[in-house]
Coordinates of C-alpha atoms and ligand atoms in Angstrom, one line a residue:
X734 CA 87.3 132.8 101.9
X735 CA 86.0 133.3 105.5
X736 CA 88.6 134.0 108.1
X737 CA 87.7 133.8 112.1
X738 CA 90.1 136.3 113.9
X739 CA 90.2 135.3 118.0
X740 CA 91.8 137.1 120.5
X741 CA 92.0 134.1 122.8
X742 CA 93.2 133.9 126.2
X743 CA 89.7 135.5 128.0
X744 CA 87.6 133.9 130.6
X745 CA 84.2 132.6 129.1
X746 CA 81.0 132.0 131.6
X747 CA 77.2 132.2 131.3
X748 CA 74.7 130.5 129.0
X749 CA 74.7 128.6 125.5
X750 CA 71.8 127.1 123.7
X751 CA 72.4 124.4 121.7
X752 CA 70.7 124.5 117.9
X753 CA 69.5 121.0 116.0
X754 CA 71.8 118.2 115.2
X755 CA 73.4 119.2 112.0
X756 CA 73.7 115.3 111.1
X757 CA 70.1 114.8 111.3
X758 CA 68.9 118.4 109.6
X759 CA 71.0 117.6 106.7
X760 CA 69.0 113.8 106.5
X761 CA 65.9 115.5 107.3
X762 CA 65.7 118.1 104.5
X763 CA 66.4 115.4 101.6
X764 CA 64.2 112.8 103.8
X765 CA 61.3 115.8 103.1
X766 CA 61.0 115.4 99.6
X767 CA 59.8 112.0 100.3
X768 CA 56.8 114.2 101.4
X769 CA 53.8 114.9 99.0
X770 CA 52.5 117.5 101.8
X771 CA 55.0 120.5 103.2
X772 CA 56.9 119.8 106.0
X773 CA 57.7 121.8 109.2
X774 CA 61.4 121.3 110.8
X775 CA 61.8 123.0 114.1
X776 CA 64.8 123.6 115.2
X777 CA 67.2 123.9 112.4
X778 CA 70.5 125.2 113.0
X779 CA 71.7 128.3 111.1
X780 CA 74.4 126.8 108.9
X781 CA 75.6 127.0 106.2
X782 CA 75.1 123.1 105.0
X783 CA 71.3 124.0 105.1
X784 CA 71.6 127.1 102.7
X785 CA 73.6 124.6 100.3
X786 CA 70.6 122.0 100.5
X787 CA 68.1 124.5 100.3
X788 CA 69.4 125.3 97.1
X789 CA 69.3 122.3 96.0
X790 CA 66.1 121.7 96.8
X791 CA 65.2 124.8 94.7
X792 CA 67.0 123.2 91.7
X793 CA 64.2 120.7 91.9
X794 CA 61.0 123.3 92.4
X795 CA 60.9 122.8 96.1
X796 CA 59.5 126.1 97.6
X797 CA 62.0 126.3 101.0
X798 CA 61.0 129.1 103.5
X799 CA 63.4 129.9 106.2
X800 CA 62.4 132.0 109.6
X801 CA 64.3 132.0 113.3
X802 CA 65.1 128.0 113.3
X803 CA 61.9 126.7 111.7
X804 CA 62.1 125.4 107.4
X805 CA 59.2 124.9 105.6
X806 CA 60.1 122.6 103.2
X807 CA 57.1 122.4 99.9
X808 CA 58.1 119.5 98.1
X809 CA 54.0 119.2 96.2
X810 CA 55.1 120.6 92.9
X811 CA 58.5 118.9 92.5
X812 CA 60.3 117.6 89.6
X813 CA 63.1 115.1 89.2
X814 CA 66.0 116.7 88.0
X815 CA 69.4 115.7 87.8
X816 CA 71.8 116.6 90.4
X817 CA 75.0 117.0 88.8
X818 CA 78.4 117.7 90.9
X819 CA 79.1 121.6 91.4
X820 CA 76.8 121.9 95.1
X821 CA 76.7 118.4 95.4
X822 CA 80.8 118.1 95.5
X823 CA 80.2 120.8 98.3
X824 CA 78.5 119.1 100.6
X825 CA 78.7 115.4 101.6
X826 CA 75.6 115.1 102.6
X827 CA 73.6 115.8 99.1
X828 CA 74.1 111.8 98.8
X829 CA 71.2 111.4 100.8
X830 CA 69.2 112.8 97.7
X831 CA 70.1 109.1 96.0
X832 CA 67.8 107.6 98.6
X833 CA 65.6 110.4 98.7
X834 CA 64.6 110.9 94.9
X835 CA 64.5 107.0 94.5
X836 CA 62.1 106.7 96.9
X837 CA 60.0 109.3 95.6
X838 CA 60.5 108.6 92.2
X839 CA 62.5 105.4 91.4
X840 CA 65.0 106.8 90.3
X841 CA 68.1 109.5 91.0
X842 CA 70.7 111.3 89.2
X843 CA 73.6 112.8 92.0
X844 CA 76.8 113.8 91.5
X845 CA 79.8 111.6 93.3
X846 CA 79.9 113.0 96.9
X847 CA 82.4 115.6 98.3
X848 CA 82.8 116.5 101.6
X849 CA 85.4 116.9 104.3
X850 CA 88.6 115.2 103.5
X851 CA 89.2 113.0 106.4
X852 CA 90.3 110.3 104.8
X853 CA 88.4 107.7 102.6
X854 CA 84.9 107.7 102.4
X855 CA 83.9 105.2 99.7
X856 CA 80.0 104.9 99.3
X857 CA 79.8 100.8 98.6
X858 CA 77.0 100.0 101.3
X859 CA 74.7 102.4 99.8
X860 CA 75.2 101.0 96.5
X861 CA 74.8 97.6 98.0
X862 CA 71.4 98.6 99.3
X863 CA 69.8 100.3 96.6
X864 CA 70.6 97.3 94.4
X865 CA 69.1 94.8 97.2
X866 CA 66.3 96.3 96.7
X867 CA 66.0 96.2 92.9
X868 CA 67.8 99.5 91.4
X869 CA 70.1 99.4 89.0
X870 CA 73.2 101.6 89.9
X871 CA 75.7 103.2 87.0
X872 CA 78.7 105.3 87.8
X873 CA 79.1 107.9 84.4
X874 CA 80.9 110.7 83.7
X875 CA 81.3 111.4 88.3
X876 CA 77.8 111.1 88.5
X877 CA 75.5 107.6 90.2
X878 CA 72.7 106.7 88.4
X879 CA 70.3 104.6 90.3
X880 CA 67.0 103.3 88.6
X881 CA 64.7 101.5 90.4
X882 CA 62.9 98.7 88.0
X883 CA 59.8 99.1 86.3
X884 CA 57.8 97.2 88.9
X885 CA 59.3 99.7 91.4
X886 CA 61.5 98.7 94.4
X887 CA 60.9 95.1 96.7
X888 CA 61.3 94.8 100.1
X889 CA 64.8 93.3 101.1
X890 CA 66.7 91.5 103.7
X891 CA 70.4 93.5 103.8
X892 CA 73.3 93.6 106.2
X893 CA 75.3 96.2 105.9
X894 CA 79.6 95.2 106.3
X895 CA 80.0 98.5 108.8
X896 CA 77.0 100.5 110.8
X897 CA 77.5 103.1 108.5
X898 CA 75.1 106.3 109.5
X899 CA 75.3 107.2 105.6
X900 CA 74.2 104.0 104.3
X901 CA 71.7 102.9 107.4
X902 CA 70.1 106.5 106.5
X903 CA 70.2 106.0 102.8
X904 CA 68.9 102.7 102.2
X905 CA 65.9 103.6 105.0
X906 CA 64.9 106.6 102.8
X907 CA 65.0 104.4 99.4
X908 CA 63.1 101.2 101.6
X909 CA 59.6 103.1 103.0
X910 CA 57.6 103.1 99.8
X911 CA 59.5 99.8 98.3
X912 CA 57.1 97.1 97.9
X913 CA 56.9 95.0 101.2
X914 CA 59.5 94.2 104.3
X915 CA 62.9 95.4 104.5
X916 CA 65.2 94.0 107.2
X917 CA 68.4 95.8 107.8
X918 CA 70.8 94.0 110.2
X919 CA 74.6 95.8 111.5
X920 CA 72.7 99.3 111.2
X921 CA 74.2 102.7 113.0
X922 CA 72.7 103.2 116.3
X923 CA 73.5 106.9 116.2
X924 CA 70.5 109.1 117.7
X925 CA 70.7 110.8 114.3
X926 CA 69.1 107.5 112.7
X927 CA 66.2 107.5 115.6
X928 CA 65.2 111.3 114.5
X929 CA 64.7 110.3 110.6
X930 CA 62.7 107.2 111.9
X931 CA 60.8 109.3 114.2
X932 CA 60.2 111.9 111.3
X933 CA 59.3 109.5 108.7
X934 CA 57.3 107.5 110.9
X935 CA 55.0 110.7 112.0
X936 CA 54.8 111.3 107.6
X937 CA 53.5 107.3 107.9
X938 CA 56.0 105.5 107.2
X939 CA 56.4 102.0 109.1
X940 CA 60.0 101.3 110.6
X941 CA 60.7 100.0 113.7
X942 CA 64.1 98.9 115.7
X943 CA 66.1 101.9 115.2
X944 CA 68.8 102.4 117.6
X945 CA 68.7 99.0 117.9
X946 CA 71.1 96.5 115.4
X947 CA 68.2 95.9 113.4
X948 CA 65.9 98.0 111.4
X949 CA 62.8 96.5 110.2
X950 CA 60.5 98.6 107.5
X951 CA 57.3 97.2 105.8
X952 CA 56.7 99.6 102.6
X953 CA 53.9 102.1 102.3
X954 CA 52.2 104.0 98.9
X955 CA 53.3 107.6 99.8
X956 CA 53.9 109.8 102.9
X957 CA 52.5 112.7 103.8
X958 CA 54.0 115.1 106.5
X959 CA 51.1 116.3 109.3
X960 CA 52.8 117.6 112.1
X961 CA 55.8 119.7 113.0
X962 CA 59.2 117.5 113.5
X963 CA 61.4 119.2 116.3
X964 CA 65.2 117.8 115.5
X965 CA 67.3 116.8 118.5
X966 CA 69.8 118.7 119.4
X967 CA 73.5 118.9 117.8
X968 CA 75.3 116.3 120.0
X969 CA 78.4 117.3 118.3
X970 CA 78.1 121.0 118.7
X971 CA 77.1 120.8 122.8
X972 CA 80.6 118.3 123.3
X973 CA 82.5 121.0 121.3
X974 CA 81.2 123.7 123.7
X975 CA 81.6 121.3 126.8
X976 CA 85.2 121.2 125.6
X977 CA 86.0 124.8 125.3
X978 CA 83.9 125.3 128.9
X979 CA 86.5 122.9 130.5
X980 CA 89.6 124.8 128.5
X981 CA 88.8 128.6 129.3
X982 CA 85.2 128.5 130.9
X983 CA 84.9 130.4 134.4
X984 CA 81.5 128.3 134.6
X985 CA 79.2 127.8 131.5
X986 CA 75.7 126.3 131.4
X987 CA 75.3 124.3 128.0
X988 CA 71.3 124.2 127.7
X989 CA 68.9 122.1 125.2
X990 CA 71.5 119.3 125.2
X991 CA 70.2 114.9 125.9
X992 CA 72.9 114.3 128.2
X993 CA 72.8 110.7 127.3
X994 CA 73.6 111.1 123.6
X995 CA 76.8 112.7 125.3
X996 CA 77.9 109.7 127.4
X997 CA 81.1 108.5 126.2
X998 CA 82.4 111.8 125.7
X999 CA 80.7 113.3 129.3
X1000 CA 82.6 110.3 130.8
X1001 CA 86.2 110.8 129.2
X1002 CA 85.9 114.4 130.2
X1003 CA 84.6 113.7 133.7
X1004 CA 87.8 110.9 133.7
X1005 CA 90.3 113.7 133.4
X1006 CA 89.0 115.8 136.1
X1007 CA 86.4 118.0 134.8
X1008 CA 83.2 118.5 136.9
X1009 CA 79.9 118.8 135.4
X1010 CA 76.7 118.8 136.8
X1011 CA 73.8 117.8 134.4
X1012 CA 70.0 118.5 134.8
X1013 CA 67.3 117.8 132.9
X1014 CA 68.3 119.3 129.5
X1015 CA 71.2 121.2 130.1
X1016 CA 74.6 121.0 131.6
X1017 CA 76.5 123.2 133.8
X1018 CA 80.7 123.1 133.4
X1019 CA 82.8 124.0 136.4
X1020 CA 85.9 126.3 136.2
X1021 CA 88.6 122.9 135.5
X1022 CA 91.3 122.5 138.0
X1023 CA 94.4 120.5 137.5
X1024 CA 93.6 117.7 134.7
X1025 CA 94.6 114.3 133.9
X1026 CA 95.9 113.2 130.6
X1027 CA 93.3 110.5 129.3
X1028 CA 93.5 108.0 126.0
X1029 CA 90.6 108.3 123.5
X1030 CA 89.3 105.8 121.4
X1031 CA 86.7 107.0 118.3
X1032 CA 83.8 104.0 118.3
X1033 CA 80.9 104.0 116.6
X1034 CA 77.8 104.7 118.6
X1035 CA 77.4 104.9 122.0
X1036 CA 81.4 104.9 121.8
X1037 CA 83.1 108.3 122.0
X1038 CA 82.1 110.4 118.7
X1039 CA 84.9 110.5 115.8
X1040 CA 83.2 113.9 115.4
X1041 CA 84.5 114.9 119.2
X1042 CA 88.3 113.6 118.5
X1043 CA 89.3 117.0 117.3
X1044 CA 87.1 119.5 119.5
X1045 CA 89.3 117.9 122.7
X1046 CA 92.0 117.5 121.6
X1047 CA 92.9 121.2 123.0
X1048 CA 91.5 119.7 126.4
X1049 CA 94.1 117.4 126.2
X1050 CA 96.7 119.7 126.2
X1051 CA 95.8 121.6 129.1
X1052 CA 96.4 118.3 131.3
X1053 CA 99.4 118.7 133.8
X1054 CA 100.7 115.6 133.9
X1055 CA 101.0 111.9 131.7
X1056 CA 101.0 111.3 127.6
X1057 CA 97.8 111.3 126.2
X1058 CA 96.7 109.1 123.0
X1059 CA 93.9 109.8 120.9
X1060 CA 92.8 106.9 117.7
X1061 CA 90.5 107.3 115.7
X1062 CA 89.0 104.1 114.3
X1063 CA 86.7 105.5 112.3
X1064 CA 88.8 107.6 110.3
X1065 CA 92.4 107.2 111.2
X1066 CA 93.5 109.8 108.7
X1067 CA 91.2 112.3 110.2
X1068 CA 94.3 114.2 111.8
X1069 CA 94.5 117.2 109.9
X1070 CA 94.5 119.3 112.9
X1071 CA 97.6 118.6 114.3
X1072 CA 99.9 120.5 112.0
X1073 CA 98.3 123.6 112.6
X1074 CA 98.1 122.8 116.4
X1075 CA 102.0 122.4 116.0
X1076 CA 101.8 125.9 114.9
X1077 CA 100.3 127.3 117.7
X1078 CA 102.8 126.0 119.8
X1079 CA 101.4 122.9 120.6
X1080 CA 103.4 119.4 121.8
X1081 CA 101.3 116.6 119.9
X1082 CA 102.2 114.9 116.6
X1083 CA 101.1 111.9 114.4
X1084 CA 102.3 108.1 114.1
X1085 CA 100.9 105.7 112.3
X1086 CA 98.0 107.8 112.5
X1087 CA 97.9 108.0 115.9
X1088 CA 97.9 111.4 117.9
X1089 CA 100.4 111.6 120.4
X1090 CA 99.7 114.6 123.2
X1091 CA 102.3 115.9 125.4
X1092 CA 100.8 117.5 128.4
X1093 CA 101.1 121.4 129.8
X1094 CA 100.7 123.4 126.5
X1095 CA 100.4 127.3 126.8
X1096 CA 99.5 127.9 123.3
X1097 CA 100.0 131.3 121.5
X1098 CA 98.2 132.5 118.8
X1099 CA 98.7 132.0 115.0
X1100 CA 97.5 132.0 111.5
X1101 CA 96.4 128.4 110.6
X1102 CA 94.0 126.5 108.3
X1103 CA 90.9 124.8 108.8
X1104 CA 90.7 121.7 106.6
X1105 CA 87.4 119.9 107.7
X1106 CA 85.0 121.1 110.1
X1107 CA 85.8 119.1 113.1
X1108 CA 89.5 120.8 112.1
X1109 CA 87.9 123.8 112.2
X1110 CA 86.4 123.6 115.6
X1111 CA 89.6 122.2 117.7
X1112 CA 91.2 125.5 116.3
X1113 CA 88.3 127.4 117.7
X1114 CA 88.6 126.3 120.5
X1115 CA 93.0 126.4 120.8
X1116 CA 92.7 130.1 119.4
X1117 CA 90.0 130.5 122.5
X1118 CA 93.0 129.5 124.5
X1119 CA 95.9 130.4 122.8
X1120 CA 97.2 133.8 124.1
X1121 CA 97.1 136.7 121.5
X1122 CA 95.6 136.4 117.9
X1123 CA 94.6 133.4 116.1
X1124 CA 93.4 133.7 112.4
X1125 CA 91.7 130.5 111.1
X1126 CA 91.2 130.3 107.1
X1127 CA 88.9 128.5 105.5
X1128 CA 86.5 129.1 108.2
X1129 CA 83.5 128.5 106.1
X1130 CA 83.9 124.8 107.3
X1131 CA 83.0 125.7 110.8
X1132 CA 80.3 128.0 109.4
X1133 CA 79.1 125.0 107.8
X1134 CA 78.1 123.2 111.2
X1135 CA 78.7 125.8 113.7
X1136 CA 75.1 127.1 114.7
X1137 CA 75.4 131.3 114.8
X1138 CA 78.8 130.5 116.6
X1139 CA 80.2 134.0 116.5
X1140 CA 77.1 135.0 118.6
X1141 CA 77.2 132.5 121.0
X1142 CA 81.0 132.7 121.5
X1143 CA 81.0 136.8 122.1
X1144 CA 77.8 135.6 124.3
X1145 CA 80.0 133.8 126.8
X1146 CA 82.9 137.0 126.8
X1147 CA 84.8 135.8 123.4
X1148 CA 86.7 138.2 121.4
X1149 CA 85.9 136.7 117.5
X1150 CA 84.8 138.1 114.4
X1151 CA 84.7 136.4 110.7
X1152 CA 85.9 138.4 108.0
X1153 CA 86.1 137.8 104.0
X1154 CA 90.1 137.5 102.8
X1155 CA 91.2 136.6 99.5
X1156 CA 91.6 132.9 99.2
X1157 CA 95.7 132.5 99.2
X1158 CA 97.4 132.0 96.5
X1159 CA 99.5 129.0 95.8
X1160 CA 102.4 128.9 94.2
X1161 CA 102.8 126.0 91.6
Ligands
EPU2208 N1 82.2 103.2 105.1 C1 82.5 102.3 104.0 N2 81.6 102.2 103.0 C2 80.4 102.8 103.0 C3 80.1 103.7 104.1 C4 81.0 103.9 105.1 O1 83.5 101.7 104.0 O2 79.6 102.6 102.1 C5 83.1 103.4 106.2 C6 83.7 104.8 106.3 O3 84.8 104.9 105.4 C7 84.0 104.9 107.7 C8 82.9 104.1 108.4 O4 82.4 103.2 107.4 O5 85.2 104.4 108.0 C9 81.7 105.0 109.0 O6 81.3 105.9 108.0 P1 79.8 106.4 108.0 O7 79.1 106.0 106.7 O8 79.1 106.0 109.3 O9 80.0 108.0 107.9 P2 79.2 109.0 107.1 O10 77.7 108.6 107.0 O11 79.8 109.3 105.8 C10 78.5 110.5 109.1 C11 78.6 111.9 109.5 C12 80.1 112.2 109.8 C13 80.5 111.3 111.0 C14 80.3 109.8 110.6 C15 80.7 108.8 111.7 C16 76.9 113.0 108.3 C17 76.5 113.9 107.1 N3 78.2 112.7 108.4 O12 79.3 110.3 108.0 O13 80.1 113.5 110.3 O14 81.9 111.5 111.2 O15 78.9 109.6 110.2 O16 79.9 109.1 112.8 O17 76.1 112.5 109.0 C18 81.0 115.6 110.8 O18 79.9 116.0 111.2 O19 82.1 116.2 111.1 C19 81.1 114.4 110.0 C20 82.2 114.1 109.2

């Protein structure tokens, strides 16, 4: 197990880059096998989410070559091969294989999808999909067995029950080489769904309207990458930073960032007090002064980012004055954070999975847990707070979607290391 030791309570300032959206890179390298020429991904974060695909990909005699932030990604002599649980359980995001493979093959073998525990996560829209588009769909033994019909896939008209991201992403990859027009209505509008249009439209595939409520795709034979696909940058990963600028930062510059993407979150923060100044592609954080408590409320895209609940959650607690609210509506459960916030001396709590924050924490450090990434992160950033030492286990689920964050962190005057500790052990 992976433990990140901060001594927190230092001043950060100076630059930060931000590296490629981890929800489109982990999209994009299944999305590649849809390829029958190698594909070039610029900007592809170092995390460990893209080791985990990458050896997957090499389960199926994909060639992967790695270098700086640029993945060459061979998919020319692949073969179909069951992809049972073990890696898959690992990593939430293998599920995008089911609409991968069946694309490129018509069919898919994938283990039932792990990931972060925040709550339910069932995988019915997908299913829904695939089987509007022909494919059979069998759940044996943990694993989903989709098998496209002999005539191969048809064009459909679909509307999914939620914009899921998952599904909108899933059923695009399984619709481009299906057999004529595919309409689907109540997609996700998240800028993650725009990059795997824009990179499976420059390979030639035909789908138009996303971002938009509608996504309309009329099928093509095969795709074939030409040109390098640069992937937008981590949306996520440049709020989290904007967070911990506005906790500890002494005036931080977050660069490579599309403001807008930010929006929702940029204006919460900006509504409790914090100044920020943003310029073409970066954004510059002023020391904070006294801040105001503020109520979040996790929407679906443009709304405020379930994925940014957690990393300000520490914000919160810096504010001087007022009760602060924070509901997440996309997962309500996700509130695994709080306990070991409580540990670290912080006033918040759940009811009815709602996250109550007291104001005017001084934090101290303390060992605590990281349960899910975006867990992971708000403990970053309260240990980069907290005075004295924090140690967060299971820090392998920041490493997972964290972009080199040790470097940048000790870039901007952190104190933090990762070490390998036993796992605990439980007692039964
Ligand atoms: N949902 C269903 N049925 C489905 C699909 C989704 O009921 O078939 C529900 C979910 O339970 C949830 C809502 O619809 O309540 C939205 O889920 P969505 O499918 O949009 O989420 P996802 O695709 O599984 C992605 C990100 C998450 C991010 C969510 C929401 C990836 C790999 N994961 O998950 O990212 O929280 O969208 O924006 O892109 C993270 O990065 O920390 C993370 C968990």
């Amino acid at each position: 197990m992976k433990q990140m030791i901060i001594h927190g309570g230092k001043p950060l300032q100076g630059d930060v880059w931000i590296g490629g959206a981890k929800n489109s890179t982990v999209a994009l390298i299944p999305a590649a096998i849809l390829s029958r020429t190698t594909v070039t991904l610029e900007g592809v974060p170092r995390i460990s989410d893209v080791d985990n695909l990458m050896d997957l990909l090499g389960e199926m005699n994909v060639a992967c070559e790695f270098s700086e932030t640029t993945l060459k990604v061979n998919p020319e002599q692949i073969k179909l091969s069951p992809l049972p649980a073990g890696k898959v359980k690992s990593l939430r995001a293998s599920y995008y294989f089911m609409g991968a493979l069946l694309g490129r093959f018509g069919q898919a073998t994938v283990g039932f999808p792990g990931g972060d525990d925040i709550g339910p996560r069932p995988i019915d829209q997908h299913i829904m999909g695939f089987e509007a588009l022909g494919a059979s769909v069998q759940n044996k033994n943990d694993q989903i067995i989709i098998t496209a019909p002999a005539s191969g896939l048809h064009g459909a008209e679909i509307r999914l029950e939620m914009p899921s991201v998952g599904a909108t992403m899933n059923i695009i990859m399984a619709s481009v080489t299906a057999k004529g027009k595919t309409v689907i209505a109540n997609v996700a509008k998240e800028p993650e769904i725009i990059d795997l249009a824009t990179f499976l439209n420059n390979m030639g595939a035909v789908i138009r309207g996303a971002g938009t409520d509608t996504i309309r795709i009329d099928g093509v034979p095969e795709l074939r990458a030409q040109v390098a696909h640069t992937i937008i940058p981590d949306r996520i990963e440049a709020g989290t930073y904007v967070s911990l600028a506005a906790c500890m930062g002494n005036g931080i510059r977050i660069h490579n960032i599309i403001a807008e993407h930010l929006d929702a979150f940029l204006a919460k923060v900006e509504e409790m007090g914090v100044v920020i100044k943003t310029d073409e592609d970066s954004l510059y954080v002023y020391p904070a002064g006294e801040l105001k408590m503020v109520q979040v409320k996790t929407e679906p895209y443009p709304g405020f980012a379930t994925d940014l609940q957690q990393p300000v959650t520490p914000l919160l607690l810096t504010a001087k004055s007022g009760e602060g609210i924070i509901l997440d509506s996309i997962y309500p459960r996700r509130t695994r954070h709080i306990p070991e916030l409580q540990k670290m001396g912080a006033k918040v709590k759940v009811e009815d999975n709602i996250i109550l924050v007291h104001p005017g924490t001084q934090l101290h450090g303390a060992e605590v847990t990281a349960d899910e990434i975006r867990a992971g992160a708000c403990l970053m950033v309260a240990g980069l707070m907290a005075d004295g030492t924090t140690k967060i286990n299971n820090a392998d689920n920041i490493l997972r979607g964290y972009d080199r964050v040790v470097q940048k962190l000790t870039q901007l005057g952190a104190d933090v290391s990762i070490v390998d500790v036993p796992e605990p052990a439980y007692e039964s």
